[in-house]
Amino acid sequence: MANTDLDQMREHMLAAIDAAAGLDALDAVRVEALGKQGRVTQLLKTLGTMSADERQVEGPRIQGLRTAVADAIASRKETLERAALDARLAGETLDMTLPADAPLSGTIHPVSQVMDELAEIFADLGFAVATGPEIEDDWHNFSALNIPESHPARAMHDTFYFPDQPGGERKMLLRTHTSPVQIRTMLSQKPPIRIIAPGRTYRSDSDATHTPMFHQVEGLVIDKGITLGHLKWTLETFLKAFFERDDITLRLRPSYFPFTEPSAEVDVGYTWQKGKRVIGGSEGWMEVLGSGMVHPKVIAACGLDPDEWQGFAFGCGIDRLAMLKYGMDDLRAFFDGDIRWLKHYGFSALDVPTLSGGVGA
Ligand code: DAH
């Protein structure tokens, strides 16, 4: 093909690309030039029929045309996409100065309310509130808690892992429980330690009683001469204050957690009243938390001498506590953001839980 013909073709195609007013029009130009039957594609096919000498001249020219057209299409596509996004963002503008039709007053979410109640109850027992990151590494979330890599508990946690980072030493994940805050606290503070750690946790699970994001509270006491008796008294005092009744009955069942030895699951008793379960008494039992004496290996992993320091720990689902105390039956509704649900189950911002005024608002 003569030089001028090829130049003309290039100019013609670049002009068509420039003139394409939308993504569909641009794609039509692309098909016409670079599609299976496209004009550039046809030209490329002619290379096979040429002599070697001819091909040496024509090859780079036709390839050059193809590259120029493909580059122009990519750049026009980016411009058109950006324009489409700008138009969409401009169209979605909200005028925040417009008056609201119906006056809305926010409420305190039951999960926030229960977290405030827990902080109030445990502050009275001398516990501070500790926090840790939701994006954790596998050492804090598992290994330091005596859950080595091959341990079946790792599989049971339905963990959300992040893709491996180049140069990253530890695997990153969304924490599956609040227990890593135990580790971070022991590493950063000298005992005696008394903390609770409320916060978000994540597992790949979803039904009426499980959501991929949920809330737990962790408790940790490290001191000298700590026994199972201290654990039992603390949990009993906590649950009586939380449910605001003195007739709470607890049942400690032997259990297993890798990070405690011995371990116990704690049930609270309930009675049936008008077809509903009411906390108190012992007609039935509901599991509310896991607990135990901190495993010597966990204490040692944090650089403390387990012969000198002992402690107890517990972990408890906050959403479940809220459901039991305030009578919701579907956990998923907690996170739907439905105004009617929030109005019904939410709390007034002025009702701050206090022990003297009643933690339940
Ligand atoms: N981390 C446990 C879980 O998510 C709960 C738990 C059990 C925490 C026993 C503790 C404990 O501190 O001692 O299932």
mmCIF file of C-alpha atoms and ligand atoms in Angstrom:
data_model
loop_
_atom_site.group_PDB
_atom_site.id
_atom_site.type_symbol
_atom_site.label_atom_id
_atom_site.label_comp_id
_atom_site.label_asym_id
_atom_site.label_seq_id
_atom_site.Cartn_x
_atom_site.Cartn_y
_atom_site.Cartn_z
ATOM 1 C CA MET A 1 0.000 0.000 0.000
ATOM 2 C CA ALA A 2 1.321 3.427 -0.882
ATOM 3 C CA ASN A 3 2.608 5.619 1.905
ATOM 4 C CA THR A 4 -0.007 8.288 1.295
ATOM 5 C CA ASP A 5 -2.853 5.736 1.436
ATOM 6 C CA LEU A 6 -1.682 4.490 4.801
ATOM 7 C CA ASP A 7 -1.288 8.026 6.109
ATOM 8 C CA GLN A 8 -4.766 8.864 4.912
ATOM 9 C CA MET A 9 -6.167 5.815 6.583
ATOM 10 C CA ARG A 10 -4.429 6.743 9.838
ATOM 11 C CA GLU A 11 -5.761 10.288 9.700
ATOM 12 C CA HIS A 12 -9.234 9.093 8.902
ATOM 13 C CA MET A 13 -9.236 6.646 11.825
ATOM 14 C CA LEU A 14 -7.756 9.069 14.346
ATOM 15 C CA ALA A 15 -10.358 11.648 13.340
ATOM 16 C CA ALA A 16 -13.143 9.084 13.837
ATOM 17 C CA ILE A 17 -11.769 8.219 17.292
ATOM 18 C CA ASP A 18 -11.633 11.888 18.239
ATOM 19 C CA ALA A 19 -15.169 12.414 16.998
ATOM 20 C CA ALA A 20 -16.654 9.441 18.903
ATOM 21 C CA ALA A 21 -19.136 11.084 21.248
ATOM 22 C CA GLY A 22 -19.695 8.139 23.574
ATOM 23 C CA LEU A 23 -18.289 4.760 24.588
ATOM 24 C CA ASP A 24 -20.604 2.890 22.174
ATOM 25 C CA ALA A 25 -19.542 5.023 19.228
ATOM 26 C CA LEU A 26 -15.905 4.540 20.189
ATOM 27 C CA ASP A 27 -16.371 0.786 20.313
ATOM 28 C CA ALA A 28 -17.885 0.835 16.825
ATOM 29 C CA VAL A 29 -14.745 2.597 15.556
ATOM 30 C CA ARG A 30 -12.584 0.030 17.339
ATOM 31 C CA VAL A 31 -14.418 -2.883 15.708
ATOM 32 C CA GLU A 32 -14.151 -1.238 12.296
ATOM 33 C CA ALA A 33 -10.390 -0.799 12.665
ATOM 34 C CA LEU A 34 -9.123 -3.555 14.947
ATOM 35 C CA GLY A 35 -11.969 -6.082 15.034
ATOM 36 C CA LYS A 36 -11.696 -9.495 13.379
ATOM 37 C CA GLN A 37 -12.834 -8.058 10.041
ATOM 38 C CA GLY A 38 -11.377 -4.617 10.786
ATOM 39 C CA ARG A 39 -9.399 -2.688 8.215
ATOM 40 C CA VAL A 40 -6.124 -2.731 10.155
ATOM 41 C CA THR A 41 -6.552 -6.415 10.874
ATOM 42 C CA GLN A 42 -7.034 -7.065 7.140
ATOM 43 C CA LEU A 43 -3.869 -5.142 6.415
ATOM 44 C CA LEU A 44 -1.927 -7.176 8.960
ATOM 45 C CA LYS A 45 -3.119 -10.336 7.228
ATOM 46 C CA THR A 46 -1.594 -9.185 3.935
ATOM 47 C CA LEU A 47 1.861 -9.412 5.556
ATOM 48 C CA GLY A 48 1.700 -13.189 5.217
ATOM 49 C CA THR A 49 1.416 -12.966 1.424
ATOM 50 C CA MET A 50 4.397 -10.625 0.985
ATOM 51 C CA SER A 51 7.979 -11.423 0.081
ATOM 52 C CA ALA A 52 10.487 -11.123 2.924
ATOM 53 C CA ASP A 53 11.857 -7.843 1.545
ATOM 54 C CA GLU A 54 8.434 -6.325 1.203
ATOM 55 C CA ARG A 55 7.480 -7.473 4.668
ATOM 56 C CA GLN A 56 10.504 -5.798 6.157
ATOM 57 C CA VAL A 57 9.277 -2.458 4.856
ATOM 58 C CA GLU A 58 5.542 -2.911 5.292
ATOM 59 C CA GLY A 59 5.584 -4.713 8.644
ATOM 60 C CA PRO A 60 6.711 -1.802 10.809
ATOM 61 C CA ARG A 61 4.410 0.618 8.958
ATOM 62 C CA ILE A 62 1.287 -1.474 9.449
ATOM 63 C CA GLN A 63 2.220 -2.341 13.038
ATOM 64 C CA GLY A 64 2.835 1.367 13.636
ATOM 65 C CA LEU A 65 -0.631 2.139 12.372
ATOM 66 C CA ARG A 66 -2.129 -0.513 14.638
ATOM 67 C CA THR A 67 -0.325 0.851 17.710
ATOM 68 C CA ALA A 68 -1.299 4.440 16.936
ATOM 69 C CA VAL A 69 -4.965 3.492 16.527
ATOM 70 C CA ALA A 70 -5.016 1.301 19.676
ATOM 71 C CA ASP A 71 -3.332 4.032 21.756
ATOM 72 C CA ALA A 72 -5.730 6.680 20.511
ATOM 73 C CA ILE A 73 -8.714 4.454 21.357
ATOM 74 C CA ALA A 74 -7.393 3.800 24.889
ATOM 75 C CA SER A 75 -6.817 7.465 25.574
ATOM 76 C CA ARG A 76 -10.216 8.507 24.144
ATOM 77 C CA LYS A 77 -11.836 5.778 26.244
ATOM 78 C CA GLU A 78 -10.265 7.154 29.412
ATOM 79 C CA THR A 79 -11.462 10.675 28.595
ATOM 80 C CA LEU A 80 -15.007 9.473 27.900
ATOM 81 C CA GLU A 81 -15.108 7.370 31.085
ATOM 82 C CA ARG A 82 -13.902 10.274 33.197
ATOM 83 C CA ALA A 83 -16.510 12.548 31.652
ATOM 84 C CA ALA A 84 -19.222 9.959 32.371
ATOM 85 C CA LEU A 85 -18.114 9.716 36.011
ATOM 86 C CA ASP A 86 -17.987 13.506 36.399
ATOM 87 C CA ALA A 87 -21.476 13.781 34.967
ATOM 88 C CA ARG A 88 -22.739 11.103 37.350
ATOM 89 C CA LEU A 89 -21.137 12.731 40.384
ATOM 90 C CA ALA A 90 -22.533 16.127 39.385
ATOM 91 C CA GLY A 91 -25.992 14.582 38.961
ATOM 92 C CA GLU A 92 -25.846 12.950 42.403
ATOM 93 C CA THR A 93 -25.096 16.150 44.297
ATOM 94 C CA LEU A 94 -27.119 16.552 47.467
ATOM 95 C CA ASP A 95 -28.055 20.005 48.629
ATOM 96 C CA MET A 96 -27.448 19.732 52.345
ATOM 97 C CA THR A 97 -29.017 23.142 52.961
ATOM 98 C CA LEU A 98 -32.480 21.954 51.906
ATOM 99 C CA PRO A 99 -34.885 21.656 54.852
ATOM 100 C CA ALA A 100 -35.672 18.047 55.893
ATOM 101 C CA ASP A 101 -39.310 17.097 55.336
ATOM 102 C CA ALA A 102 -39.599 15.067 58.500
ATOM 103 C CA PRO A 103 -37.476 16.002 61.500
ATOM 104 C CA LEU A 104 -35.153 13.053 62.207
ATOM 105 C CA SER A 105 -33.521 12.566 65.535
ATOM 106 C CA GLY A 106 -30.738 10.017 65.776
ATOM 107 C CA THR A 107 -30.661 7.246 68.348
ATOM 108 C CA ILE A 108 -27.892 5.362 70.089
ATOM 109 C CA HIS A 109 -27.570 1.915 68.484
ATOM 110 C CA PRO A 110 -28.138 -0.987 70.902
ATOM 111 C CA VAL A 111 -24.574 -2.213 70.246
ATOM 112 C CA SER A 112 -23.144 1.182 71.291
ATOM 113 C CA GLN A 113 -25.492 1.204 74.257
ATOM 114 C CA VAL A 114 -24.338 -2.241 75.428
ATOM 115 C CA MET A 115 -20.673 -1.256 74.948
ATOM 116 C CA ASP A 116 -21.286 1.801 77.165
ATOM 117 C CA GLU A 117 -23.006 -0.395 79.728
ATOM 118 C CA LEU A 118 -20.052 -2.824 79.755
ATOM 119 C CA ALA A 119 -17.529 -0.007 80.192
ATOM 120 C CA GLU A 120 -19.577 1.379 83.077
ATOM 121 C CA ILE A 121 -19.933 -1.982 84.847
ATOM 122 C CA PHE A 122 -16.287 -2.973 84.443
ATOM 123 C CA ALA A 123 -14.932 0.488 85.303
ATOM 124 C CA ASP A 124 -16.621 0.008 88.666
ATOM 125 C CA LEU A 125 -14.602 -3.217 89.088
ATOM 126 C CA GLY A 126 -11.347 -1.430 88.231
ATOM 127 C CA PHE A 127 -11.066 -2.480 84.542
ATOM 128 C CA ALA A 128 -9.742 -0.107 81.880
ATOM 129 C CA VAL A 129 -10.937 -0.195 78.254
ATOM 130 C CA ALA A 130 -8.269 -1.398 75.771
ATOM 131 C CA THR A 131 -8.373 -1.418 71.973
ATOM 132 C CA GLY A 132 -6.487 -3.070 69.117
ATOM 133 C CA PRO A 133 -6.525 -3.000 65.311
ATOM 134 C CA GLU A 134 -9.260 -4.725 63.301
ATOM 135 C CA ILE A 135 -6.693 -5.525 60.594
ATOM 136 C CA GLU A 136 -4.446 -7.948 62.447
ATOM 137 C CA ASP A 137 -1.623 -10.321 61.632
ATOM 138 C CA ASP A 138 -1.818 -14.065 62.134
ATOM 139 C CA TRP A 139 0.690 -13.994 65.000
ATOM 140 C CA HIS A 140 -1.483 -11.807 67.268
ATOM 141 C CA ASN A 141 -4.769 -13.390 66.136
ATOM 142 C CA PHE A 142 -3.620 -17.016 66.306
ATOM 143 C CA SER A 143 -0.012 -18.047 67.070
ATOM 144 C CA ALA A 144 0.497 -16.006 70.249
ATOM 145 C CA LEU A 145 -2.852 -17.368 71.492
ATOM 146 C CA ASN A 146 -1.485 -20.910 71.279
ATOM 147 C CA ILE A 147 -3.182 -21.596 67.928
ATOM 148 C CA PRO A 148 -0.258 -22.704 65.730
ATOM 149 C CA GLU A 149 -0.564 -22.883 61.953
ATOM 150 C CA SER A 150 -1.749 -26.495 61.802
ATOM 151 C CA HIS A 151 -4.316 -26.051 64.588
ATOM 152 C CA PRO A 152 -7.916 -26.935 63.588
ATOM 153 C CA ALA A 153 -9.177 -23.800 65.384
ATOM 154 C CA ARG A 154 -7.702 -21.732 62.540
ATOM 155 C CA ALA A 155 -9.985 -23.436 60.039
ATOM 156 C CA MET A 156 -12.962 -23.091 62.392
ATOM 157 C CA HIS A 157 -12.654 -19.308 62.464
ATOM 158 C CA ASP A 158 -13.694 -18.770 58.782
ATOM 159 C CA THR A 159 -11.057 -16.090 58.513
ATOM 160 C CA PHE A 160 -10.996 -13.258 55.973
ATOM 161 C CA TYR A 161 -7.347 -13.164 54.853
ATOM 162 C CA PHE A 162 -5.700 -10.358 52.879
ATOM 163 C CA PRO A 163 -3.648 -11.250 49.795
ATOM 164 C CA ASP A 164 0.050 -11.710 50.651
ATOM 165 C CA GLN A 165 2.005 -8.461 50.491
ATOM 166 C CA PRO A 166 5.412 -8.502 48.820
ATOM 167 C CA GLY A 167 7.963 -8.406 51.650
ATOM 168 C CA GLY A 168 5.240 -8.837 54.291
ATOM 169 C CA GLU A 169 6.478 -11.160 57.011
ATOM 170 C CA ARG A 170 3.141 -11.985 58.566
ATOM 171 C CA LYS A 171 -0.140 -12.890 56.974
ATOM 172 C CA MET A 172 -2.699 -10.116 57.437
ATOM 173 C CA LEU A 173 -6.348 -10.788 58.236
ATOM 174 C CA LEU A 174 -9.481 -9.247 59.718
ATOM 175 C CA ARG A 175 -9.390 -10.229 63.376
ATOM 176 C CA THR A 176 -11.717 -13.139 64.052
ATOM 177 C CA HIS A 177 -12.055 -12.327 67.754
ATOM 178 C CA THR A 178 -11.050 -9.663 70.272
ATOM 179 C CA SER A 179 -8.546 -12.032 71.935
ATOM 180 C CA PRO A 180 -5.517 -10.511 70.108
ATOM 181 C CA VAL A 181 -6.075 -7.419 72.283
ATOM 182 C CA GLN A 182 -5.042 -9.634 75.250
ATOM 183 C CA ILE A 183 -1.694 -10.161 73.545
ATOM 184 C CA ARG A 184 -1.216 -6.503 72.618
ATOM 185 C CA THR A 185 -2.050 -5.429 76.177
ATOM 186 C CA MET A 186 0.341 -7.913 77.805
ATOM 187 C CA LEU A 187 3.088 -6.825 75.399
ATOM 188 C CA SER A 188 2.602 -3.128 76.053
ATOM 189 C CA GLN A 189 1.701 -2.941 79.760
ATOM 190 C CA LYS A 190 3.256 -4.290 82.907
ATOM 191 C CA PRO A 191 0.987 -6.415 85.093
ATOM 192 C CA PRO A 192 -1.166 -6.197 87.126
ATOM 193 C CA ILE A 193 -3.581 -5.869 84.190
ATOM 194 C CA ARG A 194 -7.349 -5.517 84.248
ATOM 195 C CA ILE A 195 -8.916 -4.646 80.911
ATOM 196 C CA ILE A 196 -11.954 -5.161 78.753
ATOM 197 C CA ALA A 197 -11.641 -4.809 74.985
ATOM 198 C CA PRO A 198 -14.912 -4.294 73.108
ATOM 199 C CA GLY A 199 -14.841 -4.049 69.328
ATOM 200 C CA ARG A 200 -15.628 -5.311 65.842
ATOM 201 C CA THR A 201 -14.694 -8.812 64.728
ATOM 202 C CA TYR A 202 -15.083 -10.590 61.380
ATOM 203 C CA ARG A 203 -15.857 -14.085 60.123
ATOM 204 C CA SER A 204 -17.166 -15.357 56.822
ATOM 205 C CA ASP A 205 -20.577 -16.413 58.095
ATOM 206 C CA SER A 206 -24.157 -15.174 57.566
ATOM 207 C CA ASP A 207 -27.560 -16.277 58.879
ATOM 208 C CA ALA A 208 -30.133 -15.100 61.477
ATOM 209 C CA THR A 209 -27.598 -15.310 64.314
ATOM 210 C CA HIS A 210 -24.323 -14.669 62.407
ATOM 211 C CA THR A 211 -23.159 -11.656 60.400
ATOM 212 C CA PRO A 212 -19.738 -11.293 58.696
ATOM 213 C CA MET A 213 -19.036 -8.370 61.032
ATOM 214 C CA PHE A 214 -20.053 -8.702 64.653
ATOM 215 C CA HIS A 215 -18.983 -7.430 68.065
ATOM 216 C CA GLN A 216 -17.193 -9.053 70.945
ATOM 217 C CA VAL A 217 -15.846 -7.978 74.289
ATOM 218 C CA GLU A 218 -12.726 -9.522 75.707
ATOM 219 C CA GLY A 219 -11.793 -9.455 79.375
ATOM 220 C CA LEU A 220 -8.327 -10.023 80.794
ATOM 221 C CA VAL A 221 -6.916 -10.035 84.303
ATOM 222 C CA ILE A 222 -3.219 -10.735 84.936
ATOM 223 C CA ASP A 223 -1.893 -10.595 88.472
ATOM 224 C CA LYS A 224 -0.347 -12.790 91.165
ATOM 225 C CA GLY A 225 -2.370 -15.538 92.793
ATOM 226 C CA ILE A 226 -5.375 -15.328 90.452
ATOM 227 C CA THR A 227 -7.713 -18.334 90.619
ATOM 228 C CA LEU A 228 -10.848 -19.710 88.995
ATOM 229 C CA GLY A 229 -12.749 -18.262 91.983
ATOM 230 C CA HIS A 230 -11.868 -14.723 90.879
ATOM 231 C CA LEU A 231 -13.120 -15.514 87.397
ATOM 232 C CA LYS A 232 -16.422 -16.896 88.622
ATOM 233 C CA TRP A 233 -17.060 -13.952 90.974
ATOM 234 C CA THR A 234 -16.234 -11.411 88.260
ATOM 235 C CA LEU A 235 -18.546 -12.995 85.694
ATOM 236 C CA GLU A 236 -21.362 -13.345 88.194
ATOM 237 C CA THR A 237 -21.034 -9.724 89.298
ATOM 238 C CA PHE A 238 -20.896 -8.575 85.669
ATOM 239 C CA LEU A 239 -23.932 -10.542 84.511
ATOM 240 C CA LYS A 240 -26.046 -9.490 87.524
ATOM 241 C CA ALA A 241 -25.213 -5.836 86.865
ATOM 242 C CA PHE A 242 -25.787 -6.216 83.112
ATOM 243 C CA PHE A 243 -29.159 -7.961 83.293
ATOM 244 C CA GLU A 244 -30.066 -5.859 86.348
ATOM 245 C CA ARG A 245 -31.292 -8.797 88.402
ATOM 246 C CA ASP A 246 -29.981 -10.539 91.494
ATOM 247 C CA ASP A 247 -31.558 -13.885 90.698
ATOM 248 C CA ILE A 248 -29.141 -14.653 87.858
ATOM 249 C CA THR A 249 -27.945 -18.250 87.905
ATOM 250 C CA LEU A 250 -24.725 -19.216 86.172
ATOM 251 C CA ARG A 251 -23.541 -22.603 85.014
ATOM 252 C CA LEU A 252 -19.881 -23.168 84.181
ATOM 253 C CA ARG A 253 -19.347 -26.056 81.778
ATOM 254 C CA PRO A 254 -15.878 -27.523 81.148
ATOM 255 C CA SER A 255 -14.824 -26.618 77.611
ATOM 256 C CA TYR A 256 -11.782 -26.125 75.427
ATOM 257 C CA PHE A 257 -10.079 -23.014 74.090
ATOM 258 C CA PRO A 258 -6.429 -23.173 72.998
ATOM 259 C CA PHE A 259 -5.593 -19.998 74.952
ATOM 260 C CA THR A 260 -7.042 -21.017 78.330
ATOM 261 C CA GLU A 261 -6.460 -23.997 80.633
ATOM 262 C CA PRO A 262 -8.773 -24.964 82.180
ATOM 263 C CA SER A 263 -11.524 -23.505 79.988
ATOM 264 C CA ALA A 264 -15.193 -23.043 80.788
ATOM 265 C CA GLU A 265 -18.263 -22.012 78.859
ATOM 266 C CA VAL A 266 -20.738 -19.990 80.860
ATOM 267 C CA ASP A 267 -24.503 -20.372 80.576
ATOM 268 C CA VAL A 268 -27.130 -18.144 82.192
ATOM 269 C CA GLY A 269 -30.394 -19.649 83.364
ATOM 270 C CA TYR A 270 -33.789 -18.487 82.124
ATOM 271 C CA THR A 271 -37.441 -19.130 82.912
ATOM 272 C CA TRP A 272 -40.435 -19.220 80.581
ATOM 273 C CA GLN A 273 -42.878 -16.376 81.113
ATOM 274 C CA LYS A 274 -45.898 -16.038 78.776
ATOM 275 C CA GLY A 275 -44.119 -18.055 76.102
ATOM 276 C CA LYS A 276 -40.962 -15.915 76.293
ATOM 277 C CA ARG A 277 -37.556 -16.678 77.734
ATOM 278 C CA VAL A 278 -36.750 -14.382 80.642
ATOM 279 C CA ILE A 279 -33.265 -14.262 82.176
ATOM 280 C CA GLY A 280 -33.217 -15.586 85.751
ATOM 281 C CA GLY A 281 -34.003 -18.960 87.325
ATOM 282 C CA SER A 282 -32.925 -22.256 85.819
ATOM 283 C CA GLU A 283 -35.663 -23.745 83.607
ATOM 284 C CA GLY A 284 -33.303 -23.562 80.656
ATOM 285 C CA TRP A 285 -29.757 -22.463 79.898
ATOM 286 C CA MET A 286 -28.283 -20.117 77.329
ATOM 287 C CA GLU A 287 -24.610 -19.952 76.522
ATOM 288 C CA VAL A 288 -23.304 -16.393 76.873
ATOM 289 C CA LEU A 289 -19.522 -16.525 77.029
ATOM 290 C CA GLY A 290 -16.264 -18.449 76.885
ATOM 291 C CA SER A 291 -13.639 -18.131 79.578
ATOM 292 C CA GLY A 292 -10.792 -19.758 81.439
ATOM 293 C CA MET A 293 -7.430 -19.363 83.113
ATOM 294 C CA VAL A 294 -4.929 -17.827 80.684
ATOM 295 C CA HIS A 295 -2.711 -20.604 79.279
ATOM 296 C CA PRO A 296 0.911 -20.411 80.554
ATOM 297 C CA LYS A 297 2.077 -20.563 76.912
ATOM 298 C CA VAL A 298 0.121 -17.374 76.129
ATOM 299 C CA ILE A 299 1.627 -15.600 79.138
ATOM 300 C CA ALA A 300 5.105 -16.752 78.050
ATOM 301 C CA ALA A 301 4.504 -15.667 74.406
ATOM 302 C CA CYS A 302 4.037 -12.140 75.774
ATOM 303 C CA GLY A 303 7.386 -12.232 77.561
ATOM 304 C CA LEU A 304 5.992 -12.770 81.084
ATOM 305 C CA ASP A 305 6.963 -15.542 83.480
ATOM 306 C CA PRO A 306 3.932 -17.852 83.918
ATOM 307 C CA ASP A 307 5.287 -18.995 87.300
ATOM 308 C CA GLU A 308 5.016 -15.440 88.542
ATOM 309 C CA TRP A 309 1.884 -14.213 86.743
ATOM 310 C CA GLN A 310 -1.497 -15.881 86.316
ATOM 311 C CA GLY A 311 -4.778 -14.641 85.065
ATOM 312 C CA PHE A 312 -8.196 -15.275 83.641
ATOM 313 C CA ALA A 313 -9.812 -14.215 80.399
ATOM 314 C CA PHE A 314 -13.258 -14.242 78.875
ATOM 315 C CA GLY A 315 -14.825 -13.460 75.531
ATOM 316 C CA CYS A 316 -18.426 -12.658 74.839
ATOM 317 C CA GLY A 317 -20.588 -11.666 71.858
ATOM 318 C CA ILE A 318 -21.919 -8.144 72.393
ATOM 319 C CA ASP A 319 -24.672 -8.424 69.776
ATOM 320 C CA ARG A 320 -25.932 -11.549 71.489
ATOM 321 C CA LEU A 321 -25.933 -9.799 74.877
ATOM 322 C CA ALA A 322 -27.978 -6.979 73.332
ATOM 323 C CA MET A 323 -30.428 -9.473 71.786
ATOM 324 C CA LEU A 324 -30.893 -11.261 75.119
ATOM 325 C CA LYS A 325 -31.366 -8.074 77.123
ATOM 326 C CA TYR A 326 -33.469 -6.058 74.688
ATOM 327 C CA GLY A 327 -35.408 -8.812 72.926
ATOM 328 C CA MET A 328 -34.368 -8.672 69.249
ATOM 329 C CA ASP A 329 -34.391 -11.994 67.428
ATOM 330 C CA ASP A 330 -32.637 -11.342 64.103
ATOM 331 C CA LEU A 331 -29.037 -10.202 64.229
ATOM 332 C CA ARG A 332 -29.000 -9.101 60.576
ATOM 333 C CA ALA A 333 -31.412 -6.241 61.364
ATOM 334 C CA PHE A 334 -28.684 -4.725 63.591
ATOM 335 C CA PHE A 335 -26.760 -3.692 60.507
ATOM 336 C CA ASP A 336 -29.519 -2.852 57.988
ATOM 337 C CA GLY A 337 -29.720 0.815 58.970
ATOM 338 C CA ASP A 338 -33.544 0.701 58.865
ATOM 339 C CA ILE A 339 -34.809 3.923 60.474
ATOM 340 C CA ARG A 340 -37.900 2.195 61.914
ATOM 341 C CA TRP A 341 -35.786 -0.490 63.632
ATOM 342 C CA LEU A 342 -33.373 2.146 64.961
ATOM 343 C CA LYS A 343 -36.242 4.242 66.319
ATOM 344 C CA HIS A 344 -37.769 1.206 68.004
ATOM 345 C CA TYR A 345 -34.636 -0.351 69.504
ATOM 346 C CA GLY A 346 -32.356 2.720 69.736
ATOM 347 C CA PHE A 347 -31.676 4.719 72.884
ATOM 348 C CA SER A 348 -31.820 8.423 73.594
ATOM 349 C CA ALA A 349 -28.435 10.107 73.489
ATOM 350 C CA LEU A 350 -29.282 11.648 76.861
ATOM 351 C CA ASP A 351 -29.759 8.271 78.585
ATOM 352 C CA VAL A 352 -26.139 7.631 79.528
ATOM 353 C CA PRO A 353 -25.853 4.333 81.392
ATOM 354 C CA THR A 354 -24.708 4.738 84.988
ATOM 355 C CA LEU A 355 -24.633 2.205 87.791
ATOM 356 C CA SER A 356 -26.575 4.519 90.081
ATOM 357 C CA GLY A 357 -29.194 5.385 87.461
ATOM 358 C CA GLY A 358 -29.459 1.874 86.016
ATOM 359 C CA VAL A 359 -27.224 0.703 83.197
ATOM 360 C CA GLY A 360 -30.155 -0.348 81.056
ATOM 361 C CA ALA A 361 -31.406 3.233 80.427
HETATM 362 N N1 DAH B 1 -12.018 -15.844 71.437
HETATM 363 C C1 DAH B 1 -13.106 -16.778 71.673
HETATM 364 C C2 DAH B 1 -14.014 -16.812 70.459
HETATM 365 O O1 DAH B 1 -14.043 -15.904 69.692
HETATM 366 C C3 DAH B 1 -13.895 -16.388 72.889
HETATM 367 C C4 DAH B 1 -13.111 -16.561 74.143
HETATM 368 C C5 DAH B 1 -13.201 -17.739 74.822
HETATM 369 C C6 DAH B 1 -12.287 -15.555 74.619
HETATM 370 C C7 DAH B 1 -12.489 -17.940 75.999
HETATM 371 C C8 DAH B 1 -11.558 -15.737 75.809
HETATM 372 C C9 DAH B 1 -11.675 -16.949 76.480
HETATM 373 O O2 DAH B 1 -10.758 -14.808 76.303
HETATM 374 O O3 DAH B 1 -10.977 -17.113 77.634
HETATM 375 O O4 DAH B 1 -14.723 -17.752 70.270
#
